[in-house]
Coordinates of C-alpha atoms and ligand atoms in Angstrom, one line a residue:
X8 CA -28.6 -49.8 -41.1
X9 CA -32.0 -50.5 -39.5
X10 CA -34.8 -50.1 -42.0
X11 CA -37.7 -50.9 -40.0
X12 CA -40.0 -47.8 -39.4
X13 CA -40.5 -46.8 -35.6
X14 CA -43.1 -48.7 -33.8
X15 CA -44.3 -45.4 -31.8
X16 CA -44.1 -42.0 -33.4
X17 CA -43.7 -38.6 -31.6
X18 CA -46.2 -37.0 -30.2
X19 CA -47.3 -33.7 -32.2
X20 CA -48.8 -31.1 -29.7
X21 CA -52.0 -29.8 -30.5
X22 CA -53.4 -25.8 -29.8
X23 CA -57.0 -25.7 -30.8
X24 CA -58.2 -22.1 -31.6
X25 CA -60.8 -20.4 -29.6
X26 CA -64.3 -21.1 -31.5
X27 CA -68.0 -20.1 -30.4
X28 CA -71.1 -20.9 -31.4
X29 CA -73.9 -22.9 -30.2
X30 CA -72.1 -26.1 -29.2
X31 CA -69.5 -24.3 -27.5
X32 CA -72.2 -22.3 -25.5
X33 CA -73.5 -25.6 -24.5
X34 CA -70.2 -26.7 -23.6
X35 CA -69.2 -24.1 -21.2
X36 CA -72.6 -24.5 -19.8
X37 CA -72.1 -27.9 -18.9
X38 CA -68.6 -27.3 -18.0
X39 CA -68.9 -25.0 -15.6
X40 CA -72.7 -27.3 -14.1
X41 CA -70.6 -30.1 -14.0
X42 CA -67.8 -28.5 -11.9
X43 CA -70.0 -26.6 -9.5
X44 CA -71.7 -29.7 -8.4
X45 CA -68.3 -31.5 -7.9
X46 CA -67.0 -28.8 -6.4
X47 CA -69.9 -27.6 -4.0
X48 CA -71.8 -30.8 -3.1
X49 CA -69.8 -31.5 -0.2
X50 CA -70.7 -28.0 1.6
X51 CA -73.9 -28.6 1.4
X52 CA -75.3 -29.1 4.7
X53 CA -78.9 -31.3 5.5
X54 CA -80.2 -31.7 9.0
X55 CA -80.9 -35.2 10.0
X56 CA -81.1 -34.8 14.0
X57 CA -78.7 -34.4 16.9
X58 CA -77.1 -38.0 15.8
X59 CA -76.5 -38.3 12.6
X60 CA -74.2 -36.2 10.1
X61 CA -75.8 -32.7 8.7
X62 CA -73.6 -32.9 5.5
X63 CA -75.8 -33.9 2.4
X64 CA -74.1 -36.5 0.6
X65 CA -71.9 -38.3 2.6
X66 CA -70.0 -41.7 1.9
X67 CA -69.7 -42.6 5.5
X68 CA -67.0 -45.4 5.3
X69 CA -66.2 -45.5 9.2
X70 CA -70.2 -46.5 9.8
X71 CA -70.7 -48.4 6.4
X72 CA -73.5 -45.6 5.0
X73 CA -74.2 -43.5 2.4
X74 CA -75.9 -40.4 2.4
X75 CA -77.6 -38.4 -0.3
X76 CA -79.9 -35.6 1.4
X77 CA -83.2 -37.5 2.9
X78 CA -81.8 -40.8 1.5
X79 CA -79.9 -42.8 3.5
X80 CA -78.3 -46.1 2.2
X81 CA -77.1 -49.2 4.7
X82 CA -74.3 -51.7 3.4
X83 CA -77.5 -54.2 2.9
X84 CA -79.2 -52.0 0.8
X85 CA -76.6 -52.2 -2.0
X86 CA -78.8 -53.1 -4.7
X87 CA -79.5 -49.6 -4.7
X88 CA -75.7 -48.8 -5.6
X89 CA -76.4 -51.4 -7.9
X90 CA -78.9 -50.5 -9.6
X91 CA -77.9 -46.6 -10.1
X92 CA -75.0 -48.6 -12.0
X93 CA -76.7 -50.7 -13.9
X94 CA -78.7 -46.9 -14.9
X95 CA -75.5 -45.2 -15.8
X96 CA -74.5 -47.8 -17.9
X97 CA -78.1 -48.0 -19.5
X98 CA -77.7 -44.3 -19.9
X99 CA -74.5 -45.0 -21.8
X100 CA -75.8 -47.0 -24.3
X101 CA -79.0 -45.2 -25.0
X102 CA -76.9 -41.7 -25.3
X103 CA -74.1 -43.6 -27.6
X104 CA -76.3 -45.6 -29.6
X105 CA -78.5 -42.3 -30.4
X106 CA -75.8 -38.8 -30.3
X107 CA -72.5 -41.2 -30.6
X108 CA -70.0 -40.6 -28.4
X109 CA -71.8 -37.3 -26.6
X110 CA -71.0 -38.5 -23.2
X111 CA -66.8 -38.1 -24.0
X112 CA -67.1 -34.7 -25.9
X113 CA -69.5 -33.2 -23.2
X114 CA -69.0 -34.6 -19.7
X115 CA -66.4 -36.9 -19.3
X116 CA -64.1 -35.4 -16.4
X117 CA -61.1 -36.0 -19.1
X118 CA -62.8 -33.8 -21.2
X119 CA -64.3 -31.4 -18.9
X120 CA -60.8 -30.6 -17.3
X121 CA -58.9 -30.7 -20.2
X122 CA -61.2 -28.3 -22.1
X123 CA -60.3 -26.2 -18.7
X124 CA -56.7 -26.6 -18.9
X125 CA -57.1 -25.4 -22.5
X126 CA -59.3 -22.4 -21.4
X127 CA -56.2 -21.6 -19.3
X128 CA -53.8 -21.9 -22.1
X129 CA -55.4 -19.9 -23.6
X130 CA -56.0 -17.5 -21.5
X131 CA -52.3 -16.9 -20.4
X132 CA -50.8 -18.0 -23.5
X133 CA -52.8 -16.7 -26.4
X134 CA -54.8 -18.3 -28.9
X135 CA -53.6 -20.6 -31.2
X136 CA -50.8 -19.1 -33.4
X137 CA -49.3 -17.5 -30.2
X138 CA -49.1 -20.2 -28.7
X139 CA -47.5 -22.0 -31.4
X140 CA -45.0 -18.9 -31.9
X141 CA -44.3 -19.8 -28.5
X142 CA -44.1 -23.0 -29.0
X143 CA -41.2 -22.7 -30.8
X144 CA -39.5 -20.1 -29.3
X145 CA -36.1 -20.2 -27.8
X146 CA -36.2 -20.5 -23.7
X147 CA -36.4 -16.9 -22.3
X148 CA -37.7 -15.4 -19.5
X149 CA -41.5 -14.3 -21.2
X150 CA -41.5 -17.9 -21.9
X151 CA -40.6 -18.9 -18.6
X152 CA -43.2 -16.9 -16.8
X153 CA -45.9 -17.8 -18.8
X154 CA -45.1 -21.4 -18.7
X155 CA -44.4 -21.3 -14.7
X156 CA -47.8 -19.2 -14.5
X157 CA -49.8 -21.4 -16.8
X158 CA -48.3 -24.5 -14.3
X159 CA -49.4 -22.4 -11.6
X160 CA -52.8 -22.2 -12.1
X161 CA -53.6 -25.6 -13.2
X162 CA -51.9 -26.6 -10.3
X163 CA -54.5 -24.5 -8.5
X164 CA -57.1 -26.5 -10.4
X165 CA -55.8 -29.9 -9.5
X166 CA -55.4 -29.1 -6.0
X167 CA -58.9 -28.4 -5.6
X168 CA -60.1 -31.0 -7.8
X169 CA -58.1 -33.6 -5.6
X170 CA -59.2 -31.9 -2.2
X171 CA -63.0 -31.8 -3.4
X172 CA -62.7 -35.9 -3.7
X173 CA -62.3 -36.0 0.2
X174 CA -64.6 -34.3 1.4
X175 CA -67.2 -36.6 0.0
X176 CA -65.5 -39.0 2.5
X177 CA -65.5 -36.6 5.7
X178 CA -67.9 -34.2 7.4
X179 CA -65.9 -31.6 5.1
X180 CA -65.6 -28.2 7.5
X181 CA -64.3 -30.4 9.9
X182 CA -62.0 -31.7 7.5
X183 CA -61.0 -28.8 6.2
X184 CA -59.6 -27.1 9.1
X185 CA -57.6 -30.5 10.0
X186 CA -56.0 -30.6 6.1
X187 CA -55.4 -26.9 7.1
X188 CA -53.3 -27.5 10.6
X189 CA -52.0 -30.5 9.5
X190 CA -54.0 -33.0 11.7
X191 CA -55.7 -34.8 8.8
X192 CA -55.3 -38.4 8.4
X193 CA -52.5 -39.4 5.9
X194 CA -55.1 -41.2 3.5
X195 CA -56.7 -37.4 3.4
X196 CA -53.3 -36.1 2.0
X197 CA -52.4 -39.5 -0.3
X198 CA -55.5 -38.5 -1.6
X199 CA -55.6 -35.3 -2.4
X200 CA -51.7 -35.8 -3.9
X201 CA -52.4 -38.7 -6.1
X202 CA -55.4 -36.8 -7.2
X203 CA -53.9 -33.5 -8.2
X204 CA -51.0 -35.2 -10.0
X205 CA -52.9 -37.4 -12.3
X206 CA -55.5 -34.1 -12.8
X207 CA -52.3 -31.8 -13.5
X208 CA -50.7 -34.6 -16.0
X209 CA -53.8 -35.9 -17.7
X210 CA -55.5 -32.9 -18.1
X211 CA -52.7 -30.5 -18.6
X212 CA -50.1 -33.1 -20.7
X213 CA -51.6 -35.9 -21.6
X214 CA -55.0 -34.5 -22.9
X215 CA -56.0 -36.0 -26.1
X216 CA -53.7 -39.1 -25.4
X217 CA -55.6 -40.4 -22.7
X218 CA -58.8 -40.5 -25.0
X219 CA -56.8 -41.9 -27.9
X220 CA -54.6 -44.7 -25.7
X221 CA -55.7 -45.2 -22.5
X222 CA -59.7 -45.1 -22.2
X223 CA -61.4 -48.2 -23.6
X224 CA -64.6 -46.5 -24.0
X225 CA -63.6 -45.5 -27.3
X226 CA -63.6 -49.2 -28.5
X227 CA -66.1 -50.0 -26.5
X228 CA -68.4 -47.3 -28.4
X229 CA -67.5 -48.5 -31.6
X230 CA -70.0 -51.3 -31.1
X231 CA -72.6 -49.7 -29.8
X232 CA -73.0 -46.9 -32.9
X233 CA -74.7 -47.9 -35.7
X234 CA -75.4 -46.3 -39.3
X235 CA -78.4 -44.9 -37.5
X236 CA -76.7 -42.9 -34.7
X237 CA -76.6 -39.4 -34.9
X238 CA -73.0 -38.0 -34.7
X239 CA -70.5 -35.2 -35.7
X240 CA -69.8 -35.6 -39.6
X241 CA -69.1 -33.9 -42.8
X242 CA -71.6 -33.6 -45.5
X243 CA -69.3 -34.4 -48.2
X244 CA -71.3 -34.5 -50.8
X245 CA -72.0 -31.2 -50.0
X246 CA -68.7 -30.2 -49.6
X247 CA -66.5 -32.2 -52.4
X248 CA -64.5 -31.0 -54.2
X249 CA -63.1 -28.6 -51.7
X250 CA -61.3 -25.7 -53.0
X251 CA -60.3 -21.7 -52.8
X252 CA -62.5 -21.3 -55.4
X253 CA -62.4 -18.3 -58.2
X254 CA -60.4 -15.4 -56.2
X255 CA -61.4 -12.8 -58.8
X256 CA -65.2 -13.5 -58.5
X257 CA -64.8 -13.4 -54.3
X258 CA -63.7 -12.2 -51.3
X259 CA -61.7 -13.6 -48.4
X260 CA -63.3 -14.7 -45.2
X261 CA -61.3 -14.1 -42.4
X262 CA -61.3 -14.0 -38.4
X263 CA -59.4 -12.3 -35.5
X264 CA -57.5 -14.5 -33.1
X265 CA -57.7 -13.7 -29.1
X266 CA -54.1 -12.0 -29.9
X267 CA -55.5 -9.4 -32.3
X268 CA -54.2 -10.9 -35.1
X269 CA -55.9 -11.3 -38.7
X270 CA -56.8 -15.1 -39.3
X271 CA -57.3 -15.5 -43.0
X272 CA -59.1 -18.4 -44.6
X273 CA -57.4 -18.3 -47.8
X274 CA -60.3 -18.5 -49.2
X275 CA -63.0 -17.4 -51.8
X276 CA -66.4 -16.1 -51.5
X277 CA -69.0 -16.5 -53.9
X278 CA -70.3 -13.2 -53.8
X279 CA -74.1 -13.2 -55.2
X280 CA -74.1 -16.7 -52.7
X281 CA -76.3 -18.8 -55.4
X282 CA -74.0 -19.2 -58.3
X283 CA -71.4 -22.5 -57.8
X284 CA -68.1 -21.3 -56.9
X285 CA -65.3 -22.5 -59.7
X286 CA -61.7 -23.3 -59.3
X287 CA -59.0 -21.1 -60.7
X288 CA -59.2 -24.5 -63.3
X289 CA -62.5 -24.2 -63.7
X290 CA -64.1 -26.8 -61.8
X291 CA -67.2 -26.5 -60.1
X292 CA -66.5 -26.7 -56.5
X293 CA -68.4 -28.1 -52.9
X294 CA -69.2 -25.7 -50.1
X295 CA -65.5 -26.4 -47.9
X296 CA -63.3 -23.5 -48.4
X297 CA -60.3 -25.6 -47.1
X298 CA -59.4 -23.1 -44.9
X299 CA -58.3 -25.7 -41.8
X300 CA -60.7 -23.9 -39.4
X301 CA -62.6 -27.2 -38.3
X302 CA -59.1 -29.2 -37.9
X303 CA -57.7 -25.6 -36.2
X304 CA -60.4 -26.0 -33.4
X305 CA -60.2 -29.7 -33.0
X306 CA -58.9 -30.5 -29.8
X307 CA -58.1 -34.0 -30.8
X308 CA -55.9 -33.0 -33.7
X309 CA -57.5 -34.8 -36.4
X310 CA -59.7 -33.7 -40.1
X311 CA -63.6 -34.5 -40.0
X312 CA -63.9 -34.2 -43.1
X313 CA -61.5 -37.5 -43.4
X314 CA -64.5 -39.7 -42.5
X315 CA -65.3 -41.2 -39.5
X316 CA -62.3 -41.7 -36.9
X317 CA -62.1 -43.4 -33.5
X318 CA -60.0 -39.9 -32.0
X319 CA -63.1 -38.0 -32.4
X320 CA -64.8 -37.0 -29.2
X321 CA -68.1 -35.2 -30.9
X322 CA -67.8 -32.4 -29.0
X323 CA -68.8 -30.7 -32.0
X324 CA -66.6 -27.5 -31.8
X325 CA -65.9 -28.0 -36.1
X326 CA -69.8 -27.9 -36.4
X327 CA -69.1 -24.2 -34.6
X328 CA -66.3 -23.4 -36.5
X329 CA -67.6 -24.3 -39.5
X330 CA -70.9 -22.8 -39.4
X331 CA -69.0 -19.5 -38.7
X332 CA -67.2 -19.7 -41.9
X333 CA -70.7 -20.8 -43.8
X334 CA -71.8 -17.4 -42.6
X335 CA -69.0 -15.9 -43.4
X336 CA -69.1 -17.3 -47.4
X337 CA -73.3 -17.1 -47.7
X338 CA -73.6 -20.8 -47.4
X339 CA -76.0 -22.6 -45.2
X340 CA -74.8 -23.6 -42.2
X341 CA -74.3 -27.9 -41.6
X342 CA -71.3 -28.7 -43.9
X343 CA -70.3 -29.8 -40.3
X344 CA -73.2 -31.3 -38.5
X345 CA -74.6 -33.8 -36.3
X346 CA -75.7 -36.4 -38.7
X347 CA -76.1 -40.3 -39.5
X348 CA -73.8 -42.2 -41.5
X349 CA -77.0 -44.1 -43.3
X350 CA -78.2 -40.5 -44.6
X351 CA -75.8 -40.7 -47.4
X352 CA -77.0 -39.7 -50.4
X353 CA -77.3 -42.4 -53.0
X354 CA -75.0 -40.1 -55.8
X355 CA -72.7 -37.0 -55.2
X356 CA -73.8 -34.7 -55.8
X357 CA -76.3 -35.4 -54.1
X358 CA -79.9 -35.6 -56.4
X359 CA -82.6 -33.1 -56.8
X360 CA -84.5 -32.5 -53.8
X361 CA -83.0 -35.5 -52.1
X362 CA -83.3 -34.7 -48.1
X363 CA -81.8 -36.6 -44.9
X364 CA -84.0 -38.1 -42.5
X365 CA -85.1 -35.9 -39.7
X366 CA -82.6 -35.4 -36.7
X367 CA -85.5 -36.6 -34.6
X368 CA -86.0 -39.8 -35.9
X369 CA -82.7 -40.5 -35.3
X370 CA -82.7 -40.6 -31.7
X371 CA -86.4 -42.1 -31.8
X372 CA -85.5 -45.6 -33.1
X373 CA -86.8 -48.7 -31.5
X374 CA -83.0 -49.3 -30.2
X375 CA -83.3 -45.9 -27.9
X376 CA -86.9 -47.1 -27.0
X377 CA -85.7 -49.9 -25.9
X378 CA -83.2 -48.7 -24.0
X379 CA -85.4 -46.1 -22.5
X380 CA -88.0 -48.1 -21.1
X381 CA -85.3 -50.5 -19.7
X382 CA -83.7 -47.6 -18.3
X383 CA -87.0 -46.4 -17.1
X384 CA -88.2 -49.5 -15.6
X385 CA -85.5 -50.0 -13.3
X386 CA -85.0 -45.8 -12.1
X387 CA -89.5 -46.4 -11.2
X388 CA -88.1 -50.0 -9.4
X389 CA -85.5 -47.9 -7.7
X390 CA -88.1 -44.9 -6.3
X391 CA -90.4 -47.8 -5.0
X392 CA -87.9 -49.9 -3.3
X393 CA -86.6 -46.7 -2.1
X394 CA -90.5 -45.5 -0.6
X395 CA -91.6 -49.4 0.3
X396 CA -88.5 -50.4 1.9
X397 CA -89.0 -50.8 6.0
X398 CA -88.1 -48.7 8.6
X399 CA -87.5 -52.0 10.9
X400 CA -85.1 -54.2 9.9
X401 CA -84.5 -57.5 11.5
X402 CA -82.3 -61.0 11.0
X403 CA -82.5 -64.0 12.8
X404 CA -80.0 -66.5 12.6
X405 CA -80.3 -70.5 14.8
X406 CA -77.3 -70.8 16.5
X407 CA -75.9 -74.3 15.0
X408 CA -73.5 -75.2 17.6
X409 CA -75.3 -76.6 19.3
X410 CA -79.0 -76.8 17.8
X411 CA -80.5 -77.1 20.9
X412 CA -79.4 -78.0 24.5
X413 CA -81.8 -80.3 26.9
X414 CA -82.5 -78.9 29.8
X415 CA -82.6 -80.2 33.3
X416 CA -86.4 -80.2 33.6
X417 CA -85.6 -82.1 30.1
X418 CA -87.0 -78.4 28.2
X419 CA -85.1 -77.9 25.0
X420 CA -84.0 -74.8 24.2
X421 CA -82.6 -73.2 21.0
X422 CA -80.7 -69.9 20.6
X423 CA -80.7 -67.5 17.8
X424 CA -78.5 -64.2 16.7
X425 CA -81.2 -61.4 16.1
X426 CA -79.9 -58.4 14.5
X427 CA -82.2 -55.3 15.1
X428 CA -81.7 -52.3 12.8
X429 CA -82.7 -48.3 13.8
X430 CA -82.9 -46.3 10.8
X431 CA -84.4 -43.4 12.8
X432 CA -82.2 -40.4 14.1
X433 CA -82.7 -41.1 17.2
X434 CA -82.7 -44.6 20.2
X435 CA -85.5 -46.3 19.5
X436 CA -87.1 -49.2 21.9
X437 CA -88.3 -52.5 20.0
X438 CA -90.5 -55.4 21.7
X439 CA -89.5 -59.0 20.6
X440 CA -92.6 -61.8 20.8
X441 CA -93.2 -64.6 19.2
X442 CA -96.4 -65.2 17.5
X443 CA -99.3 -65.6 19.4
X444 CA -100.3 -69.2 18.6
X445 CA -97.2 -71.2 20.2
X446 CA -96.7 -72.2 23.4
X447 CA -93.1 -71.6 23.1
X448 CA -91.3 -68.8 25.3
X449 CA -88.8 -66.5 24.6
X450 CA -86.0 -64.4 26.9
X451 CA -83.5 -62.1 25.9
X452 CA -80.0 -62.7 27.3
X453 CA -79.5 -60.6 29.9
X454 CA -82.4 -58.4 29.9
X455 CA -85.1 -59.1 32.2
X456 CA -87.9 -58.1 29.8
X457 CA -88.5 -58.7 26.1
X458 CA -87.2 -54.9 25.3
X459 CA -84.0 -54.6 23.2
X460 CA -83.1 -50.3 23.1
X461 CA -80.9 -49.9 19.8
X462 CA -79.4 -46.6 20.0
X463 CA -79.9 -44.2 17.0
X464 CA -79.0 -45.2 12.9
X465 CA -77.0 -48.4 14.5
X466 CA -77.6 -51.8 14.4
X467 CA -77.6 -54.3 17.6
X468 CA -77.1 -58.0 17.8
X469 CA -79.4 -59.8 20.6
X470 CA -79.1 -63.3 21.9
X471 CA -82.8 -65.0 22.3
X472 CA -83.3 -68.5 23.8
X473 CA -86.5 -69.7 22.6
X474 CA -87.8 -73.2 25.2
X475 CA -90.0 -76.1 24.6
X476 CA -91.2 -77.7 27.7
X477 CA -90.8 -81.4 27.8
X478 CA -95.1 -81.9 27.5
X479 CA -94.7 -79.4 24.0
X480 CA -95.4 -81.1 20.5
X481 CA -92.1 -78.8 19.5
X482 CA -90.0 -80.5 21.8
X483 CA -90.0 -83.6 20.4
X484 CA -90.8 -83.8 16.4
X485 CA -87.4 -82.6 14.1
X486 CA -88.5 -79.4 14.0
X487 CA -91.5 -76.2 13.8
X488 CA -91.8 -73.3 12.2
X489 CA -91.4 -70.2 14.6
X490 CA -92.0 -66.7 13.8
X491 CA -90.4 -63.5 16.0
X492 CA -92.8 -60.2 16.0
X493 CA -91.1 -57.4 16.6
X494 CA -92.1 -54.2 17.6
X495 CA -91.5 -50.4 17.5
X496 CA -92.5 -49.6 20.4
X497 CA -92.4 -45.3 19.6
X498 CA -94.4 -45.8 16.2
X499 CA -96.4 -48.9 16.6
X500 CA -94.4 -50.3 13.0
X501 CA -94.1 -54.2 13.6
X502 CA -91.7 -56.3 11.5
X503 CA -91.4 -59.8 11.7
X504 CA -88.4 -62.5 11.0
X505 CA -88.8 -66.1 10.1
X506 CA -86.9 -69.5 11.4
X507 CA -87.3 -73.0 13.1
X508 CA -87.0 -74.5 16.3
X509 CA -85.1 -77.7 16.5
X510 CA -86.7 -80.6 18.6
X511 CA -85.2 -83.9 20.2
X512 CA -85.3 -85.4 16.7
X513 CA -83.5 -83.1 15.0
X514 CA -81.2 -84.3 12.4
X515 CA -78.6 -82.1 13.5
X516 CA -78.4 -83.5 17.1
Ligands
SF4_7 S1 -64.3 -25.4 -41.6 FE1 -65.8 -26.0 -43.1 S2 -65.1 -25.0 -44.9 FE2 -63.4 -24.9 -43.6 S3 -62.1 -26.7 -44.1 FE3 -63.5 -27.3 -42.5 S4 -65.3 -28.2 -43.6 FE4 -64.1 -26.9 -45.1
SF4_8 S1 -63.5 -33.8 -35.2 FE1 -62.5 -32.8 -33.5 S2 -63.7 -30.9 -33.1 FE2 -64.9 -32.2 -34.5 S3 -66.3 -33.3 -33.0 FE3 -64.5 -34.6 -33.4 S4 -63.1 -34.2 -31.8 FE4 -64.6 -32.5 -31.8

């Protein structure tokens, strides 16, 4: 006989109830922000000119560049990918270290969909004792169509959720009608497949498992809160002890489920509100009821009022639940509540007149400052680099193989790779000099002028010979400094790009 307990146990399955109430307002809100501008960026159309693509945000993989309405980003301007990272994570840390974990119960996509699957289930199912009833139920057909059409429709979700990731990648109309006649490339369909399965699994299966086993964030958090950060809590020594209190002194607070049916507390009211409710043994009780509403709502399965737990997501729907049952009983609201672990009070009950710190100074801490600023600092960077950067860009690179060549005349020439961006929307024309004070000429490899056309948003690479003549300083000492001008010649914008010209005594020869 094996003793040892199971390493893993079984999976219970959790049905929240249907709550409202401020934070769930807020929730939906976000929700359904959050999904519109996933869903509906991609349609979005922005005219750039007869060359480039009219859809607003565009990861343009084929031609290496991103597009984000009048923004356009080239594979060289990464730092600005780079630094919108180094935001988000900035953003992170500010938001954990002052609401907790308010990025998981508000807009992680794991969250956002799940709560959607849930608004589904709910929806076709019932609230939460019908769908426990019919959780349990034998196999029949009502339980086979509601199943098959609760299936259905997150399906529905996770199809579009996959096929919206695409057309960030495509000019999506175009798209759209290839997916529809089957013309699409196969990476469109892998796509959109592996997308709507792990949507339909993790948000309609997996759910809470995901944030509990797979996500490191959770960890990750854990040392980023402090006993300073605001986050979802219960005021027990408000609350303790918890009990049904004094039946014949009160009266039962109770709710209606989506179904119709009575939801009963179990518990008692103090009915003038002001005197202390007792136990049926005479104890003087807290504010909480017991009455399982907060745990009934959680959509991670687990009891706030057990302390502080790494499951919890803070997306605050007990705070709603239990300030409905606060009203319900004649207590103030915030048994429940956003609050810091360090506003404890120093005895329970808590002593005379004895207050937490304000919500506000909370989030104001020189941690969030700090944070703040640094985020701050590098969004301002960002917008200048972004309003500063030039419209010409240009590379020059020696050729090293050789350095230089000697002539017949006994001229030494060098050759250099210039690479000549056009960030405009349409061909533009640029002039190539060098600087006016060397003797040095320059020609373009097979062009007859000094005029290199780069057609429009594309980048050319020119071959340039830059000659000493035998009688030039340059031709004989190791090597000179050399400067290129070059110029737009539609806007008058001049750029330059630095480099050196090799002489007979170059080390290199
Ligand atoms: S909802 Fe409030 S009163 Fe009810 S069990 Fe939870 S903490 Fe107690
Ligand atoms: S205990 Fe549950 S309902 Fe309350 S904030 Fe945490 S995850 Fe949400």
């Amino acid at each position: 006989m094996n003793d040892n307990p199971p390493l893993f146990a079984p999976t219970e399955p959790i049905f929240p109830r249907r709550v409202s109430g401020f934070y769930r307002t807020l929730k939906w809100w976000i929700l359904f922000a959050t999904l519109g501008i996933y869903y509906l960026t991609p349609w979005i159309r922005w005219d750039r000119g007869p060359n480039l693509p009219d859809q607003a945000v565009l990861v343009d993989l084929a031609n290496r560049r991103f597009y984000f309405f009048w923004i356009e980003i080239w594979p060289h301007e990464f730092y600005f990918v780079a630094g919108l990272l180094i935001m988000a994570g900035l953003g992170l840390f500010l938001f954990t270290s002052a609401l907790g974990r308010v990025w998981c119960g508000y807009t992680c996509p794991q969250t956002v969909w799940t709560d959607l699957f849930f608004a589904v289930e709910r929806w076709i199912e019932g609230d939460r004792n019908a769908r426990i009833r019919l959780w349990n139920a034998p196999w029949d057909t009502r339980k086979a169509s509601l199943r098959l059409t609760k299936w259905a429709v997150w399906l529905l979700i996770a199809i579009c959720t996959g096929g919206a990731w695409v057309f960030y990648f495509a000019d999506a109309p175009t798209l759209l009608r290839q997916l529809v006649a089957f013309e699409a490339p196969f990476v469109a369909y892998a796509t959109i497949g592996v997308l709507t399965a792990t949507t339909f699994i993790l948000g309609g299966f997996l759910r809470e498992q995901v944030c509990i086993y797979m996500c490191p964030w959770p960890r990750i958090q854990a040392a980023m809160v402090d006993p300073g950060t605001l986050t979802v809590g219960y005021r027990e020594w408000r609350g303790e002890p918890r009990g049904k209190g004094n039946a014949k002194r009160a009266a039962v607070a109770e709710d209606v489920d989506s179904q119709g049916a009575r939801v009963r507390y179990g518990a008692a009211l103090d009915k003038d509100h002001a005197a202390p409710r007792i136990s049926r043994e005479g104890e003087t009780l807290g504010d909480c009821i017991d009455c399982m509403a907060c745990v009934n709502v959680c959509p991670m399965g687990i009891d706030i009022r057990e302390g502080q737990q790494m499951e919890c997501i803070t997306c605050a729907l007990c705070i709603d639940a239990c300030d409905d049952v606060m009203a319900k009983i004649g207590r103030p609201r915030g048994l429940i509540d956003y609050l810091a672990l360090e506003d404890t009070p120093p005895t329970v009950p808590a002593p005379e007149g004895w207050q937490p710190t304000a919500a506000w100074r909370h989030v104001l801490r020189p941690r969030t400052i700090v944070y703040t600023l640094a985020w701050a600092a590098i969004g301002v960077a960002l917008v200048v680099a972004l309003f500063v950067r030039p419209e010409i860009d240009v590379t020059v690179a020696p050729v090293r193989n050789p350095t230089f060549v000697t002539l017949s005349d006994g001229s030494i020439r060098n050759a250099y790779d210039l690479r000549l961006r056009n960030k405009h929307a349409e061909p533009r024309a640029f002039h190539v000099a060098l600087s006016a004070d060397t003797v040095l000429r320059i020609a373009l490899e097979g062009e007859d002028d000094l005029v290199v056309d780069v057609p429009a948003s594309a980048t050319v690479r020119q071959r340039i010979y830059v000659t000493a003549r035998p009688q030039d300083p340059a031709a004989a000492v190791d090597h000179t400094d050399l400067r290129l001008w070059i110029e737009d010649l539609t806007s008058g914008e001049r750029a330059h790009a630095d480099t050196i010209f090799n002489g007979r005594e170059s080390n290199d020869d």
